[in-house]
mmCIF file with all atom_site columns, C-alpha atoms in Angstrom:
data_model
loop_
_atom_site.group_PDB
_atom_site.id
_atom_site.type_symbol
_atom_site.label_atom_id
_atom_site.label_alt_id
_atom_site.label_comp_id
_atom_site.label_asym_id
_atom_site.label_entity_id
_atom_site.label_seq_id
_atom_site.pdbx_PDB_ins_code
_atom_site.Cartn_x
_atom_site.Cartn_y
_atom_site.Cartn_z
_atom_site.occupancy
_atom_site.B_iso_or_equiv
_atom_site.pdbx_formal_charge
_atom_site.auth_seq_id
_atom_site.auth_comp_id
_atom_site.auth_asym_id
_atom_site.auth_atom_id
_atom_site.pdbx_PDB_model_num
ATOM 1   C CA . UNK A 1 1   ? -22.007 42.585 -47.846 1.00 55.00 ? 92  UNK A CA 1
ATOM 2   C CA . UNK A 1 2   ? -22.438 45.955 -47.258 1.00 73.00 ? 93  UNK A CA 1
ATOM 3   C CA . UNK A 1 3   ? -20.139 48.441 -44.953 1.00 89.00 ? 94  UNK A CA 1
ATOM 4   C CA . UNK A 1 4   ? -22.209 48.640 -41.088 1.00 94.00 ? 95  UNK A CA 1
ATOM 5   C CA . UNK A 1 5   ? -21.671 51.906 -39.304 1.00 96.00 ? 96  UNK A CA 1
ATOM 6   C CA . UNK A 1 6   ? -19.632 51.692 -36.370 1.00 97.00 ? 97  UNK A CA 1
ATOM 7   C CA . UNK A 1 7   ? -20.557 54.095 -33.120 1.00 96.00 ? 98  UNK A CA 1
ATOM 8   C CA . UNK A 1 8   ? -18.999 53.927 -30.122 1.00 95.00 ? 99  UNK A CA 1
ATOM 9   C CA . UNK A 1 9   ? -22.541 52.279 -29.078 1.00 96.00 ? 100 UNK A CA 1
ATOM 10  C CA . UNK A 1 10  ? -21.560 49.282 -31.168 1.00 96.00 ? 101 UNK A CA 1
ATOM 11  C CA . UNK A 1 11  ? -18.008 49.377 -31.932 1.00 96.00 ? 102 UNK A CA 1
ATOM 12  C CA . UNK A 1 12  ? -16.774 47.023 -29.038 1.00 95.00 ? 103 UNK A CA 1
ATOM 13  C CA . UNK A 1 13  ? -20.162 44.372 -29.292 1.00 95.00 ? 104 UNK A CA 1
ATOM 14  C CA . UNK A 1 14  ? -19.248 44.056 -33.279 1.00 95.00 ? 105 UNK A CA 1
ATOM 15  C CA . UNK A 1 15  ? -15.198 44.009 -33.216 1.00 95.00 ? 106 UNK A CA 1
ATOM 16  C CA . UNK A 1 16  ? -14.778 41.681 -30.147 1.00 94.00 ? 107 UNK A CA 1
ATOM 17  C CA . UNK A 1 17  ? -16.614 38.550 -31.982 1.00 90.00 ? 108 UNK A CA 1
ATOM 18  C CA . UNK A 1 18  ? -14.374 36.052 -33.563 1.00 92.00 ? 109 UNK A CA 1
ATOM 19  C CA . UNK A 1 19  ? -13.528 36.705 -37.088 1.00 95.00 ? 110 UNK A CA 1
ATOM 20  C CA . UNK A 1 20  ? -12.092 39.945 -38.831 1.00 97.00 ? 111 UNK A CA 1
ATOM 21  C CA . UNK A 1 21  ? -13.469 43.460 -38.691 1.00 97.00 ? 112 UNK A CA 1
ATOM 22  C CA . UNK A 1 22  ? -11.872 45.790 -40.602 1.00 97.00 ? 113 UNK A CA 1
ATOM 23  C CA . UNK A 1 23  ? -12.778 49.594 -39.803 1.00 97.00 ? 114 UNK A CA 1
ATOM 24  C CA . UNK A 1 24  ? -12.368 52.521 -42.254 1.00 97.00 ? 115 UNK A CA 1
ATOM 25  C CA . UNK A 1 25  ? -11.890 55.531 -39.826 1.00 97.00 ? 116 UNK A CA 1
ATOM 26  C CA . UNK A 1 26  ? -13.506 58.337 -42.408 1.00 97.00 ? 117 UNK A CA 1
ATOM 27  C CA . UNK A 1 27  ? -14.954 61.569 -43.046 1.00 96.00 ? 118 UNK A CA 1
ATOM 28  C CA . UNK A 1 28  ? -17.346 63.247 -45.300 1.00 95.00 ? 119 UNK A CA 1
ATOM 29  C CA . UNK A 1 29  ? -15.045 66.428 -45.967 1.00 96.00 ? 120 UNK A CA 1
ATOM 30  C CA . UNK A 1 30  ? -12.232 63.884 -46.323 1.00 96.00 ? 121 UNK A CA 1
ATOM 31  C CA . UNK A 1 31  ? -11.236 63.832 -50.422 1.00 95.00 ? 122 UNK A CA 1
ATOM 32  C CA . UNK A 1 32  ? -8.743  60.243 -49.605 1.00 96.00 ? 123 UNK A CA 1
ATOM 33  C CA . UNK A 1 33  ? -11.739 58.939 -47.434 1.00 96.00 ? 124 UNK A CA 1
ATOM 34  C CA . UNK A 1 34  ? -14.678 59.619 -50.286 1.00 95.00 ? 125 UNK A CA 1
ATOM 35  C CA . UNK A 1 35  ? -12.089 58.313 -53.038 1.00 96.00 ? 126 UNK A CA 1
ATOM 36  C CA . UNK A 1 36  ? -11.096 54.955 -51.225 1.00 96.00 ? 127 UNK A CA 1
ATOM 37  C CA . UNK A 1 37  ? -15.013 54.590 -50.252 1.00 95.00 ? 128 UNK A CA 1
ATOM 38  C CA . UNK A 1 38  ? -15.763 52.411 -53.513 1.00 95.00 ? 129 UNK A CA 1
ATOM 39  C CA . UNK A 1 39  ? -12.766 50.063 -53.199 1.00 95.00 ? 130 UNK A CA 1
ATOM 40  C CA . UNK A 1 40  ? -13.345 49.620 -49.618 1.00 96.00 ? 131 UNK A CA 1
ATOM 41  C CA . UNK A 1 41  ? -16.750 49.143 -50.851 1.00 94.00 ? 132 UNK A CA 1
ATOM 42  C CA . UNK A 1 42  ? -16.116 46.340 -53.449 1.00 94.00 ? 133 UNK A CA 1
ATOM 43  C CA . UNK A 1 43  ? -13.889 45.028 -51.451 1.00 95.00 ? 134 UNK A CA 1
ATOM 44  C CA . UNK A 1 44  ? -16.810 43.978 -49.111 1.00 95.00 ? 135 UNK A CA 1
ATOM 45  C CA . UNK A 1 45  ? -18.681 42.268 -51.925 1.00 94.00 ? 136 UNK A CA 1
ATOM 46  C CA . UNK A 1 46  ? -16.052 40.049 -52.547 1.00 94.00 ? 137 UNK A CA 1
ATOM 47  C CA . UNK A 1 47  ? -15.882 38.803 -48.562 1.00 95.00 ? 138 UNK A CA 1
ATOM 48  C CA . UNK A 1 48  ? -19.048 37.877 -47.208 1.00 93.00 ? 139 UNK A CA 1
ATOM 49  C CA . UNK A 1 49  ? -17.368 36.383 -44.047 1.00 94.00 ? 140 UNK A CA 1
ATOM 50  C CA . UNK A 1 50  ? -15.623 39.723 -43.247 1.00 96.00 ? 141 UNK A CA 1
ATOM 51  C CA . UNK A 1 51  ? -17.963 42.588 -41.272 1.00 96.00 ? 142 UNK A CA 1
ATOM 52  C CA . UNK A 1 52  ? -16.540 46.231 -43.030 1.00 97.00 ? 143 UNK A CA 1
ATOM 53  C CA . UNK A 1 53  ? -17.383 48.694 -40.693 1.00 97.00 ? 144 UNK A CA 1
ATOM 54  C CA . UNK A 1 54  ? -16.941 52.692 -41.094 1.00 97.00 ? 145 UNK A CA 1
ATOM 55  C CA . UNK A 1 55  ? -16.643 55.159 -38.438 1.00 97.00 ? 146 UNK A CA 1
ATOM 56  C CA . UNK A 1 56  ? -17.511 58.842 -39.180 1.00 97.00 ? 147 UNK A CA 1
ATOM 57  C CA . UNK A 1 57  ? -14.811 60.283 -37.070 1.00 97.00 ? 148 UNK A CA 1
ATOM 58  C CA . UNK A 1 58  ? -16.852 63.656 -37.072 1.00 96.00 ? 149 UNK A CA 1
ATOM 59  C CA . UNK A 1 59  ? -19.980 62.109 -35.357 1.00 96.00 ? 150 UNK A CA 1
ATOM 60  C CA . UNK A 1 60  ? -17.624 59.906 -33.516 1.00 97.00 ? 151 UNK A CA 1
ATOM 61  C CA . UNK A 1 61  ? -15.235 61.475 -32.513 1.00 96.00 ? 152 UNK A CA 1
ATOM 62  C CA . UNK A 1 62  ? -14.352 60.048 -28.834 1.00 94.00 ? 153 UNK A CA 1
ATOM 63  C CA . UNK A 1 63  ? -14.162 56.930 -30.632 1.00 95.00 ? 154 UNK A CA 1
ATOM 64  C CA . UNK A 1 64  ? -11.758 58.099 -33.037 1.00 95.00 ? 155 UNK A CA 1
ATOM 65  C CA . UNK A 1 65  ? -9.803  60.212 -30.128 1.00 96.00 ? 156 UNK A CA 1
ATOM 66  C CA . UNK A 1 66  ? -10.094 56.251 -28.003 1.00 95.00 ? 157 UNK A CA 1
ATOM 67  C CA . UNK A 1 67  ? -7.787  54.734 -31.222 1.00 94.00 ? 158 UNK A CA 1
ATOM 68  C CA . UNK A 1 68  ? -5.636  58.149 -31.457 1.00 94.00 ? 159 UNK A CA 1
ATOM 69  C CA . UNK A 1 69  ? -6.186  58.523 -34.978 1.00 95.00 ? 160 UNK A CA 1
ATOM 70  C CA . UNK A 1 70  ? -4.780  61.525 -36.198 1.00 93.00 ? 161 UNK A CA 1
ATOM 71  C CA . UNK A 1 71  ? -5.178  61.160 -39.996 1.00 95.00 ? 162 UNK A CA 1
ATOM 72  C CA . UNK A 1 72  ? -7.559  59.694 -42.080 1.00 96.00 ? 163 UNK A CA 1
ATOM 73  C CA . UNK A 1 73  ? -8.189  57.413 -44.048 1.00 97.00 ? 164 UNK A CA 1
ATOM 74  C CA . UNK A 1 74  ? -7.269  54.963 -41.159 1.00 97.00 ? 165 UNK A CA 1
ATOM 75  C CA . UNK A 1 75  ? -7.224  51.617 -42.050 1.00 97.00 ? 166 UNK A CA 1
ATOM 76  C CA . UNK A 1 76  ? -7.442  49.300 -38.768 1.00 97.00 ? 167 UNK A CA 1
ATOM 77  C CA . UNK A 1 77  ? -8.403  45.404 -39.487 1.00 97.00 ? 168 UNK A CA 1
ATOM 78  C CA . UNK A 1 78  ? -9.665  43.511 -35.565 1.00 97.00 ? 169 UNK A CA 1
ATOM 79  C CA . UNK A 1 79  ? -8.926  39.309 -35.527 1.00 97.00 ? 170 UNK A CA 1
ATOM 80  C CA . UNK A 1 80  ? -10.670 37.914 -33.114 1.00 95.00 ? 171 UNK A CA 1
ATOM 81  C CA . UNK A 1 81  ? -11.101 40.788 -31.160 1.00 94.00 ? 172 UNK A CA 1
ATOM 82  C CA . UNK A 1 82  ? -7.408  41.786 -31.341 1.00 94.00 ? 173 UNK A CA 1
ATOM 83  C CA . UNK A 1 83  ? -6.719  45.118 -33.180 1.00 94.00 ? 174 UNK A CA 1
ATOM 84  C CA . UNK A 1 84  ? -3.836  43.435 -36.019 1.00 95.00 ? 175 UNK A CA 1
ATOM 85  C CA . UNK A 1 85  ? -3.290  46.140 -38.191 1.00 96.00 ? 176 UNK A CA 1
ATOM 86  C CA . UNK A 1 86  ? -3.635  50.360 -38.044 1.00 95.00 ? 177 UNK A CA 1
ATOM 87  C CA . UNK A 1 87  ? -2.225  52.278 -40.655 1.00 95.00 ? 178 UNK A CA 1
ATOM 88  C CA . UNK A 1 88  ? -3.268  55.768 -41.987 1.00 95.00 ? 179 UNK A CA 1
ATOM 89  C CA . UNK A 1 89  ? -4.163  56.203 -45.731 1.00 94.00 ? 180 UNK A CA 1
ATOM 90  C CA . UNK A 1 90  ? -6.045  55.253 -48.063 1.00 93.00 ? 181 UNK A CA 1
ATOM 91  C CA . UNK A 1 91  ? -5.085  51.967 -49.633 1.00 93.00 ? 182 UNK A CA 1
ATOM 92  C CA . UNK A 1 92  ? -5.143  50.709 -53.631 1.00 94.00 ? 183 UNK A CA 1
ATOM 93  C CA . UNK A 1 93  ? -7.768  47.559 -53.902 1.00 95.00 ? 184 UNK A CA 1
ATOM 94  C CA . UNK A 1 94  ? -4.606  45.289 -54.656 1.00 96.00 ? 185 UNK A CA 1
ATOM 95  C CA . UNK A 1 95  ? -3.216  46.206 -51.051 1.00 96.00 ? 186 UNK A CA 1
ATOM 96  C CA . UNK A 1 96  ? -6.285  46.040 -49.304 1.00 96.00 ? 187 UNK A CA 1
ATOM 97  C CA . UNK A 1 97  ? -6.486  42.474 -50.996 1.00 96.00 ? 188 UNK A CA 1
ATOM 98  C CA . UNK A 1 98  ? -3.563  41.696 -49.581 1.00 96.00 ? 189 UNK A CA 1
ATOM 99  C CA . UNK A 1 99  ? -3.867  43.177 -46.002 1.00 97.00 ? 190 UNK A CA 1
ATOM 100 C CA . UNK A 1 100 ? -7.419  41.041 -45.948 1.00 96.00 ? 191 UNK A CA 1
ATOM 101 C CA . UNK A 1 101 ? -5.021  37.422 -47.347 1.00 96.00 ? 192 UNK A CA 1
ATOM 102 C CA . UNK A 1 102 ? -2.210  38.460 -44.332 1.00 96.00 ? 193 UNK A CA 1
ATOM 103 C CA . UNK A 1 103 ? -5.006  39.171 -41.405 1.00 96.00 ? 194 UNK A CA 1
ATOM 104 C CA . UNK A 1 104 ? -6.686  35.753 -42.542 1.00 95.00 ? 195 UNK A CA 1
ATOM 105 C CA . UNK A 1 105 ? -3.007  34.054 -42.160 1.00 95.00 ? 196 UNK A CA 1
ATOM 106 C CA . UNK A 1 106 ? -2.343  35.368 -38.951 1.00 93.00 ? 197 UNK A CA 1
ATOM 107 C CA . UNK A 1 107 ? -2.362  32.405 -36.838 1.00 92.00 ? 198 UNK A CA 1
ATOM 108 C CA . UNK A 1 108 ? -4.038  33.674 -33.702 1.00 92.00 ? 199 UNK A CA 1
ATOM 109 C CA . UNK A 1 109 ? -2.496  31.511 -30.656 1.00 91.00 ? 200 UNK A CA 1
ATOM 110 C CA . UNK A 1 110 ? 1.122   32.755 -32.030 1.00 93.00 ? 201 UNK A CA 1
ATOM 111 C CA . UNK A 1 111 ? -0.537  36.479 -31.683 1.00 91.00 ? 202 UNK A CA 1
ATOM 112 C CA . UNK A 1 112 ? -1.420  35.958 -27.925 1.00 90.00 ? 203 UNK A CA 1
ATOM 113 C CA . UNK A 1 113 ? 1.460   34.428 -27.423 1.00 91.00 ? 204 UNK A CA 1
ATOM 114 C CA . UNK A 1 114 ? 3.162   37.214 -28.781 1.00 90.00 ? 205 UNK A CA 1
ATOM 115 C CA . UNK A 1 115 ? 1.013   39.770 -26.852 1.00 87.00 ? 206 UNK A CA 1
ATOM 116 C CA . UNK A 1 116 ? 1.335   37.918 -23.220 1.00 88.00 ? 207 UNK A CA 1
ATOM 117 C CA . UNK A 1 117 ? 5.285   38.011 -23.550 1.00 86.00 ? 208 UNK A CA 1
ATOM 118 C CA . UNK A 1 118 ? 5.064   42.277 -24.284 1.00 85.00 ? 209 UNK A CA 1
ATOM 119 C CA . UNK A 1 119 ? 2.364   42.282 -21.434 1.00 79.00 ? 210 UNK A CA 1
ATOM 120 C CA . UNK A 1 120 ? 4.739   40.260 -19.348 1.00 77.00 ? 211 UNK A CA 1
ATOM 121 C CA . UNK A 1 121 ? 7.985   42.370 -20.417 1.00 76.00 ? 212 UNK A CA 1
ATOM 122 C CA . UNK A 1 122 ? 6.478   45.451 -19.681 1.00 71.00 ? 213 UNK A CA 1
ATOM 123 C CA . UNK A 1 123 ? 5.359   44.229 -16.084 1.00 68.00 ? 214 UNK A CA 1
ATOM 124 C CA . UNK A 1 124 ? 9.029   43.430 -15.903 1.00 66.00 ? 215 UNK A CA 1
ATOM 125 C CA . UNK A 1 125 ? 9.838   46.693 -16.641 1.00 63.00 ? 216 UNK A CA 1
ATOM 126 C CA . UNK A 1 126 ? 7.408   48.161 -14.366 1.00 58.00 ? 217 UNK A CA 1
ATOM 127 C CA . UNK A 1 127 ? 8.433   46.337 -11.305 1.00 58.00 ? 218 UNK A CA 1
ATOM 128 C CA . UNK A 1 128 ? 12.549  47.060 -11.856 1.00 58.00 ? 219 UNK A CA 1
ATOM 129 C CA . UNK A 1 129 ? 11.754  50.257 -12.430 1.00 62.00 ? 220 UNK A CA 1
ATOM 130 C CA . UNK A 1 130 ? 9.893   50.332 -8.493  1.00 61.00 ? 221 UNK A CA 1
ATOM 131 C CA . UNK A 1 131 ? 13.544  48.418 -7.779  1.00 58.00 ? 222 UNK A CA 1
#
């Protein structure tokens, strides 16, 4: 499958379906970004059922300003709608294998779970602090 351009027209409508997004935060003056392009490229031939998506953080740059990346390559991979994984760099195909085999192990529910109970704490948090 090939990579889809992400804009901040379609960034939330394409990462908040079920499933995994991963998102190569790039540029074209970037020497990391245009080196790790064909991996991340190859990569999405070999997983149909994964949408690759690259942002352009020059033409998009309130969307790249919205995930405060600061360096790039930026590496973020979306389950279900739920950003998993953000990490600057560019990655070797072997570890962007393996990042794809982890986000597809994640199981989900324990993720939520997970996310309610830091929701939760920090409402804790917020209403000691008022005392």
């Amino acid at each position: 499958m090939a990579t889809v351009a992400l804009t901040a027209a379609n960034f939330d409508e394409v990462t908040s379906k079920d499933g995994i997004v991963l998102v190569d935060f790039w540029a074209s003056w970037c020497g990391p970004c245009v080196r790790f392009a064909p991996t991340y490229e190859r990569s999405s031939e070999k997983h149909p059922g994964i949408t690759f998506g690259k942002v352009d953080t020059e033409a998009e740059q309130l969307l790249a300003a919205k995930f405060d990346i600061r360096s790039i390559p930026t590496i973020m991979a979306v389950r279900d709608g739920i950003v998993v994984f953000s990490q600057p760099g560019a990655l070797p195909e072997s570890a962007l294998e393996s990042l794809i085999e982890k986000v597809e192990e994640l199981d989900m529910d324990e993720v939520r779970e997970q996310i309610a109970g830091q929701a939760k704490a920090g409402d804790d948090k917020t209403a000691a602090a008022r005392g």
